[in-house]
Short mmCIF file of C-alpha atoms in Angstrom, two decimals:
data_model
loop_
_atom_site.label_atom_id
_atom_site.label_comp_id
_atom_site.label_asym_id
_atom_site.label_seq_id
_atom_site.Cartn_x
_atom_site.Cartn_y
_atom_site.Cartn_z
CA UNK A 1 -28.17 -19.76 -11.79
CA UNK A 2 -26.45 -19.64 -15.20
CA UNK A 3 -25.42 -16.87 -17.57
CA UNK A 4 -28.12 -17.56 -20.20
CA UNK A 5 -30.92 -17.43 -17.66
CA UNK A 6 -29.58 -14.21 -16.13
CA UNK A 7 -29.08 -12.60 -19.56
CA UNK A 8 -32.63 -13.53 -20.62
CA UNK A 9 -33.95 -11.92 -17.46
CA UNK A 10 -31.84 -8.76 -17.69
CA UNK A 11 -32.43 -8.01 -21.37
CA UNK A 12 -36.16 -8.20 -20.75
CA UNK A 13 -35.92 -5.30 -18.29
CA UNK A 14 -36.19 -1.63 -19.18
CA UNK A 15 -32.79 0.04 -19.69
CA UNK A 16 -33.05 2.13 -16.52
CA UNK A 17 -33.60 -1.07 -14.49
CA UNK A 18 -30.75 -3.01 -16.09
CA UNK A 19 -27.66 -1.87 -14.15
CA UNK A 20 -29.12 -2.30 -10.66
CA UNK A 21 -30.56 -5.74 -11.53
CA UNK A 22 -27.27 -6.83 -13.14
CA UNK A 23 -25.30 -5.79 -10.06
CA UNK A 24 -27.70 -7.68 -7.79
CA UNK A 25 -27.34 -10.85 -9.88
CA UNK A 26 -23.54 -10.51 -9.90
CA UNK A 27 -23.61 -10.12 -6.11
CA UNK A 28 -25.83 -13.21 -5.80
CA UNK A 29 -23.35 -15.23 -7.87
CA UNK A 30 -20.46 -13.93 -5.77
CA UNK A 31 -22.24 -14.85 -2.54
CA UNK A 32 -22.83 -18.32 -4.00
CA UNK A 33 -19.08 -18.64 -4.51
CA UNK A 34 -19.15 -18.49 -8.33
CA UNK A 35 -16.71 -15.64 -8.99
CA UNK A 36 -16.38 -16.49 -12.71
CA UNK A 37 -20.14 -16.22 -13.25
CA UNK A 38 -20.20 -12.99 -11.25
CA UNK A 39 -17.61 -11.49 -13.61
CA UNK A 40 -19.52 -12.66 -16.71
CA UNK A 41 -22.74 -11.15 -15.38
CA UNK A 42 -20.93 -7.92 -14.48
CA UNK A 43 -19.63 -7.68 -18.06
CA UNK A 44 -23.13 -7.69 -19.57
CA UNK A 45 -23.74 -4.32 -21.23
CA UNK A 46 -26.80 -2.25 -20.71
CA UNK A 47 -28.92 -2.06 -23.91
CA UNK A 48 -29.65 1.24 -25.60
CA UNK A 49 -33.28 2.29 -25.78
CA UNK A 50 -33.64 1.23 -29.43
CA UNK A 51 -31.97 -2.13 -28.70
CA UNK A 52 -34.36 -2.72 -25.80
CA UNK A 53 -37.36 -1.98 -28.04
CA UNK A 54 -35.99 -4.39 -30.67
CA UNK A 55 -35.57 -7.07 -27.98
CA UNK A 56 -39.08 -6.35 -26.75
CA UNK A 57 -40.45 -6.94 -30.26
CA UNK A 58 -38.70 -10.32 -30.45
CA UNK A 59 -39.91 -11.36 -26.99
CA UNK A 60 -43.52 -10.19 -27.30
CA UNK A 61 -44.07 -11.03 -31.00
CA UNK A 62 -42.28 -14.37 -31.40
CA UNK A 63 -44.63 -15.30 -34.23
CA UNK A 64 -43.14 -12.49 -36.34
CA UNK A 65 -39.51 -13.64 -36.03
CA UNK A 66 -39.40 -16.63 -38.38
CA UNK A 67 -41.44 -14.98 -41.20
CA UNK A 68 -39.06 -11.99 -41.18
CA UNK A 69 -36.00 -14.24 -41.35
CA UNK A 70 -37.58 -16.16 -44.25
CA UNK A 71 -38.32 -12.89 -46.05
CA UNK A 72 -34.65 -11.94 -45.66
CA UNK A 73 -33.55 -15.24 -47.23
CA UNK A 74 -35.91 -14.72 -50.15
CA UNK A 75 -34.76 -11.13 -50.70
CA UNK A 76 -31.10 -12.14 -50.72
CA UNK A 77 -31.83 -14.96 -53.16
CA UNK A 78 -33.68 -12.78 -55.71
CA UNK A 79 -30.89 -10.20 -55.49
CA UNK A 80 -28.39 -12.88 -56.40
CA UNK A 81 -30.60 -14.16 -59.20
CA UNK A 82 -31.36 -10.64 -60.51
CA UNK A 83 -35.07 -11.43 -60.72
CA UNK A 84 -36.39 -7.90 -61.21
CA UNK A 85 -40.09 -8.80 -61.15
CA UNK A 86 -39.91 -10.74 -57.90
CA UNK A 87 -37.55 -8.18 -56.41
CA UNK A 88 -40.03 -5.33 -56.94
CA UNK A 89 -42.79 -7.33 -55.27
CA UNK A 90 -40.57 -8.33 -52.35
CA UNK A 91 -39.32 -4.76 -51.94
CA UNK A 92 -42.92 -3.59 -51.48
CA UNK A 93 -43.52 -6.38 -49.00
CA UNK A 94 -40.29 -5.51 -47.19
CA UNK A 95 -41.37 -1.91 -46.79
CA UNK A 96 -44.81 -2.90 -45.51
CA UNK A 97 -43.47 -5.49 -43.04
CA UNK A 98 -40.78 -3.23 -41.60
CA UNK A 99 -43.19 -0.32 -41.25
CA UNK A 100 -45.74 -2.53 -39.49
CA UNK A 101 -43.17 -4.06 -37.12
CA UNK A 102 -41.70 -0.64 -36.33
CA UNK A 103 -45.14 0.62 -35.30
CA UNK A 104 -45.78 -2.56 -33.28
CA UNK A 105 -42.48 -2.14 -31.46
CA UNK A 106 -43.28 1.44 -30.53
CA UNK A 107 -46.70 0.39 -29.21
CA UNK A 108 -45.14 -2.43 -27.15
CA UNK A 109 -42.69 0.02 -25.59
CA UNK A 110 -45.56 2.29 -24.56
CA UNK A 111 -47.43 -0.68 -23.08
CA UNK A 112 -44.28 -1.61 -21.14
CA UNK A 113 -44.28 1.85 -19.54
CA UNK A 114 -41.45 3.35 -21.61
CA UNK A 115 -42.87 5.34 -24.55
CA UNK A 116 -40.39 6.11 -27.35
CA UNK A 117 -40.30 8.62 -30.19
CA UNK A 118 -39.94 8.43 -33.95
CA UNK A 119 -36.13 8.46 -33.73
CA UNK A 120 -36.10 5.19 -31.77
CA UNK A 121 -38.67 3.71 -34.15
CA UNK A 122 -36.36 4.55 -37.08
CA UNK A 123 -33.47 2.79 -35.31
CA UNK A 124 -35.67 -0.27 -34.79
CA UNK A 125 -36.60 -0.25 -38.48
CA UNK A 126 -32.91 0.10 -39.43
CA UNK A 127 -32.24 -2.98 -37.30
CA UNK A 128 -34.97 -4.84 -39.20
CA UNK A 129 -33.37 -3.81 -42.52
CA UNK A 130 -30.09 -5.27 -41.25
CA UNK A 131 -31.90 -8.49 -40.30
CA UNK A 132 -33.17 -8.82 -43.86
CA UNK A 133 -29.79 -8.07 -45.46
CA UNK A 134 -27.52 -10.16 -43.22
CA UNK A 135 -28.31 -13.68 -41.93
CA UNK A 136 -25.88 -13.27 -39.02
CA UNK A 137 -27.66 -10.07 -37.99
CA UNK A 138 -30.94 -11.99 -38.19
CA UNK A 139 -29.68 -14.70 -35.84
CA UNK A 140 -28.36 -12.11 -33.37
CA UNK A 141 -31.65 -10.19 -33.41
CA UNK A 142 -33.71 -13.35 -32.90
CA UNK A 143 -31.94 -14.03 -29.57
CA UNK A 144 -33.56 -10.89 -28.09
CA UNK A 145 -30.37 -9.69 -26.37
CA UNK A 146 -29.23 -6.75 -28.51
CA UNK A 147 -27.06 -4.16 -26.78
CA UNK A 148 -27.29 -1.59 -29.58
CA UNK A 149 -29.34 -1.34 -32.79
CA UNK A 150 -28.00 -3.11 -35.87
CA UNK A 151 -26.96 -1.19 -38.98
CA UNK A 152 -27.95 -2.39 -42.43
CA UNK A 153 -25.17 -2.95 -44.93
CA UNK A 154 -25.02 -0.72 -47.99
CA UNK A 155 -27.64 -2.43 -50.15
CA UNK A 156 -27.35 -6.14 -50.82
CA UNK A 157 -23.64 -6.47 -51.73
CA UNK A 158 -23.97 -10.06 -52.94
CA UNK A 159 -25.97 -8.78 -55.89
CA UNK A 160 -23.84 -5.79 -56.85
CA UNK A 161 -20.97 -7.62 -58.56
CA UNK A 162 -23.43 -9.95 -60.26
CA UNK A 163 -25.18 -6.96 -61.77
CA UNK A 164 -21.91 -5.77 -63.26
CA UNK A 165 -20.97 -9.25 -64.48
CA UNK A 166 -24.31 -9.69 -66.25
CA UNK A 167 -24.53 -6.16 -67.67
CA UNK A 168 -24.45 -6.42 -71.50
CA UNK A 169 -21.65 -4.57 -73.26
CA UNK A 170 -22.84 -1.60 -75.37
CA UNK A 171 -23.22 -2.65 -79.06
CA UNK A 172 -20.51 -1.39 -81.43
CA UNK A 173 -22.60 0.28 -84.10
CA UNK A 174 -21.28 1.28 -87.54
CA UNK A 175 -22.35 3.88 -90.01
CA UNK A 176 -23.71 1.16 -92.35
CA UNK A 177 -25.73 -0.43 -89.55
CA UNK A 178 -27.24 2.92 -88.63
CA UNK A 179 -28.15 3.56 -92.27
CA UNK A 180 -29.76 0.14 -92.60
CA UNK A 181 -31.84 0.56 -89.43
CA UNK A 182 -35.43 -0.50 -90.05
CA UNK A 183 -34.57 -1.89 -93.55
CA UNK A 184 -34.84 1.58 -95.18
CA UNK A 185 -32.31 4.08 -96.53
CA UNK A 186 -32.61 7.60 -97.82
CA UNK A 187 -31.45 8.82 -101.21
CA UNK A 188 -28.59 10.56 -99.48
CA UNK A 189 -27.53 7.29 -97.96
CA UNK A 190 -27.63 5.59 -101.37
CA UNK A 191 -25.44 8.33 -102.88
CA UNK A 192 -23.06 8.07 -99.97
CA UNK A 193 -22.93 4.32 -100.53
CA UNK A 194 -22.06 4.84 -104.19
CA UNK A 195 -19.21 7.15 -103.23
CA UNK A 196 -17.99 4.61 -100.74
CA UNK A 197 -17.98 1.96 -103.48
CA UNK A 198 -15.75 4.15 -105.70
CA UNK A 199 -13.18 4.69 -102.97
CA UNK A 200 -10.36 2.24 -102.40
CA UNK A 201 -11.37 -0.69 -100.18
CA UNK A 202 -11.04 0.04 -96.48
CA UNK A 203 -11.02 3.84 -96.91
CA UNK A 204 -13.58 6.35 -95.71
CA UNK A 205 -14.35 9.84 -96.85
CA UNK A 206 -11.80 11.36 -94.54
CA UNK A 207 -9.19 8.83 -95.66
CA UNK A 208 -9.32 6.78 -92.46
CA UNK A 209 -10.13 3.09 -92.34
CA UNK A 210 -13.67 2.07 -91.36
CA UNK A 211 -12.23 -0.52 -89.04
CA UNK A 212 -10.41 2.22 -87.17
CA UNK A 213 -13.69 4.05 -86.76
CA UNK A 214 -15.38 0.89 -85.48
CA UNK A 215 -12.48 0.31 -83.09
CA UNK A 216 -12.75 3.87 -81.89
CA UNK A 217 -16.42 3.40 -81.13
CA UNK A 218 -15.66 0.14 -79.36
CA UNK A 219 -13.00 1.85 -77.30
CA UNK A 220 -15.37 4.67 -76.47
CA UNK A 221 -17.98 2.16 -75.31
CA UNK A 222 -15.38 0.37 -73.20
CA UNK A 223 -14.17 3.63 -71.74
CA UNK A 224 -17.76 4.59 -70.88
CA UNK A 225 -18.22 1.26 -69.13
CA UNK A 226 -14.95 1.70 -67.24
CA UNK A 227 -15.96 5.22 -66.27
CA UNK A 228 -19.33 3.96 -65.02
CA UNK A 229 -17.64 1.23 -63.01
CA UNK A 230 -15.13 3.72 -61.63
CA UNK A 231 -17.92 6.06 -60.55
CA UNK A 232 -19.79 3.14 -58.99
CA UNK A 233 -16.68 2.05 -57.08
CA UNK A 234 -16.09 5.60 -55.91
CA UNK A 235 -19.71 5.89 -54.79
CA UNK A 236 -19.41 2.59 -52.93
CA UNK A 237 -16.20 3.69 -51.25
CA UNK A 238 -17.82 6.97 -50.23
CA UNK A 239 -20.79 5.05 -48.87
CA UNK A 240 -18.52 2.70 -46.92
CA UNK A 241 -16.57 5.65 -45.53
CA UNK A 242 -19.82 7.36 -44.55
CA UNK A 243 -21.05 4.13 -42.96
CA UNK A 244 -17.83 3.79 -40.94
CA UNK A 245 -18.08 7.40 -39.84
CA UNK A 246 -21.71 6.85 -38.87
CA UNK A 247 -20.78 3.77 -36.85
CA UNK A 248 -18.01 5.71 -35.10
CA UNK A 249 -20.41 8.53 -34.23
CA UNK A 250 -23.03 6.01 -33.09
CA UNK A 251 -20.45 4.26 -30.91
CA UNK A 252 -19.48 7.57 -29.33
CA UNK A 253 -23.13 8.48 -28.80
CA UNK A 254 -23.88 5.08 -27.29
CA UNK A 255 -20.89 5.34 -24.97
CA UNK A 256 -22.08 8.78 -23.86
CA UNK A 257 -25.62 7.47 -23.42
CA UNK A 258 -24.35 4.53 -21.37
CA UNK A 259 -22.32 6.90 -19.19
CA UNK A 260 -25.41 9.06 -18.65
CA UNK A 261 -27.57 6.06 -17.81
CA UNK A 262 -24.98 4.59 -15.46
CA UNK A 263 -24.57 7.97 -13.73
CA UNK A 264 -28.36 8.22 -13.52
CA UNK A 265 -28.51 4.71 -12.05
CA UNK A 266 -25.88 5.62 -9.46
CA UNK A 267 -27.78 8.83 -8.67
CA UNK A 268 -31.04 6.89 -8.31
CA UNK A 269 -29.31 4.37 -6.06
CA UNK A 270 -27.76 7.14 -3.94
CA UNK A 271 -31.10 8.95 -3.70
CA UNK A 272 -32.73 5.69 -2.67
CA UNK A 273 -30.15 5.18 0.07
CA UNK A 274 -30.61 8.79 1.20
CA UNK A 275 -34.39 8.27 1.39
CA UNK A 276 -33.85 5.08 3.36
CA UNK A 277 -31.42 6.80 5.73
CA UNK A 278 -33.81 9.72 6.16
CA UNK A 279 -36.61 7.32 6.99
CA UNK A 280 -34.36 5.53 9.47
CA UNK A 281 -33.31 8.91 10.91
CA UNK A 282 -36.96 9.89 11.23
CA UNK A 283 -37.75 6.66 13.03
CA UNK A 284 -34.72 7.12 15.31
CA UNK A 285 -35.73 10.71 16.09
CA UNK A 286 -39.25 9.55 16.91
CA UNK A 287 -37.83 6.85 19.19
CA UNK A 288 -35.61 9.49 20.80
CA UNK A 289 -38.59 11.77 21.38
CA UNK A 290 -40.57 8.96 22.99
CA UNK A 291 -37.59 7.93 25.12
CA UNK A 292 -37.13 11.49 26.36
CA UNK A 293 -40.81 11.72 27.23
CA UNK A 294 -40.65 8.41 29.01
CA UNK A 295 -37.55 9.58 30.86
CA UNK A 296 -39.33 12.77 32.01
CA UNK A 297 -42.32 10.75 33.17
CA UNK A 298 -40.10 8.26 34.97
CA UNK A 299 -38.14 11.10 36.63
CA UNK A 300 -41.39 12.70 37.81
CA UNK A 301 -42.59 9.38 39.15
CA UNK A 302 -39.24 8.92 40.86
CA UNK A 303 -39.55 12.36 42.49
CA UNK A 304 -43.10 11.59 43.60
CA UNK A 305 -41.96 8.25 44.96
CA UNK A 306 -39.08 9.95 46.81
CA UNK A 307 -41.49 12.43 48.31
CA UNK A 308 -43.79 9.60 49.30
CA UNK A 309 -40.88 7.73 50.86
CA UNK A 310 -39.90 10.84 52.83
CA UNK A 311 -43.43 11.29 54.11
CA UNK A 312 -43.69 7.64 54.97
CA UNK A 313 -40.34 7.78 56.76
CA UNK A 314 -41.43 10.77 58.80
CA UNK A 315 -44.72 9.15 59.67
CA UNK A 316 -42.92 5.97 60.63
CA UNK A 317 -40.49 7.90 62.85
CA UNK A 318 -43.34 9.76 64.46
CA UNK A 319 -45.27 6.57 65.00
CA UNK A 320 -42.20 4.92 66.49
CA UNK A 321 -41.57 7.85 68.79
CA UNK A 322 -45.19 7.87 69.85
CA UNK A 323 -45.08 4.16 70.48
CA UNK A 324 -41.93 4.52 72.54
CA UNK A 325 -43.43 7.37 74.50
CA UNK A 326 -46.58 5.44 75.22
CA UNK A 327 -44.53 2.44 76.17
CA UNK A 328 -42.47 4.49 78.56
CA UNK A 329 -45.55 6.03 80.16
CA UNK A 330 -47.15 2.64 80.65
CA UNK A 331 -44.03 1.28 82.35
CA UNK A 332 -43.85 4.22 84.71
CA UNK A 333 -47.45 3.82 85.84
CA UNK A 334 -47.01 0.11 86.40
CA UNK A 335 -43.92 0.70 88.51
CA UNK A 336 -45.69 3.22 90.65
CA UNK A 337 -48.58 0.92 91.25
CA UNK A 338 -46.18 -1.76 92.39
CA UNK A 339 -44.46 0.50 94.95
CA UNK A 340 -47.66 2.01 96.28
CA UNK A 341 -46.74 5.40 95.01
CA UNK A 342 -50.04 7.28 94.68
CA UNK A 343 -48.71 9.26 91.83
#
């Protein structure tokens, strides 16, 4: 017996069977004298329902594991490379694959005797999203020993900073460039140009330098970019905070669920022992009833035997007395004959 073999066995069981089986295996290890292994087995955590369904998918559909991991690698690569065309195609494929696997997992759970609802299916699909986004999550999932469902990271973070780094800066447009757009200018533009030519070099109609106006537009564009980045960072922080809060709530819910399942397992075990004791009590009561009946029968036979002994004793005494009487009579007659007594 080793820990890997025991873990493979236990995480293939339904959640309600896990605790009792784990305790039996820990007891077996303890009886075999391997206290360290017994402690390791005892520390194995019972999987949540969604984690069990995810493990079931890995164990029953091994042929789906490697293709999903490869799809995750490809998705992460195109995110890094910012290949929009391939990304759209892979996103469609991702949605189709995860939807199909989620439905397969739900069907497998029903076939295993533990039907699950849409909520568990969504948790399984969230786990599959995490597998695609994070290679470490993929390796953990592929072992088929999840204790709780995996949570996908917020998007594909490896691509986010690249998007910002490759985003082109907004062009600093000038009034002249706007007037020359398309190679045409209106009469008003030509008049405005003539006025500009009469003004001192570097001055505009309001007396401010054109370069200042260009700089202002450049600053405005930079400020817009900074504002966009600031909003993006704030949105990311809010998403991370929400994700942490979600994980905390999920951890609390899982702890509560584990407590319920463990209490249910103890209740089931206690009820099983009660049933066994009741069966043993029933058998003992039946044995008691038969013993009492046998005792009554034996007592009646003993009384009958005693009566028979008494009758036999009386008959024997009577027979003995009769024999003695007859013997005495015979002796008397013989004596008389010997003495010539006519009597």
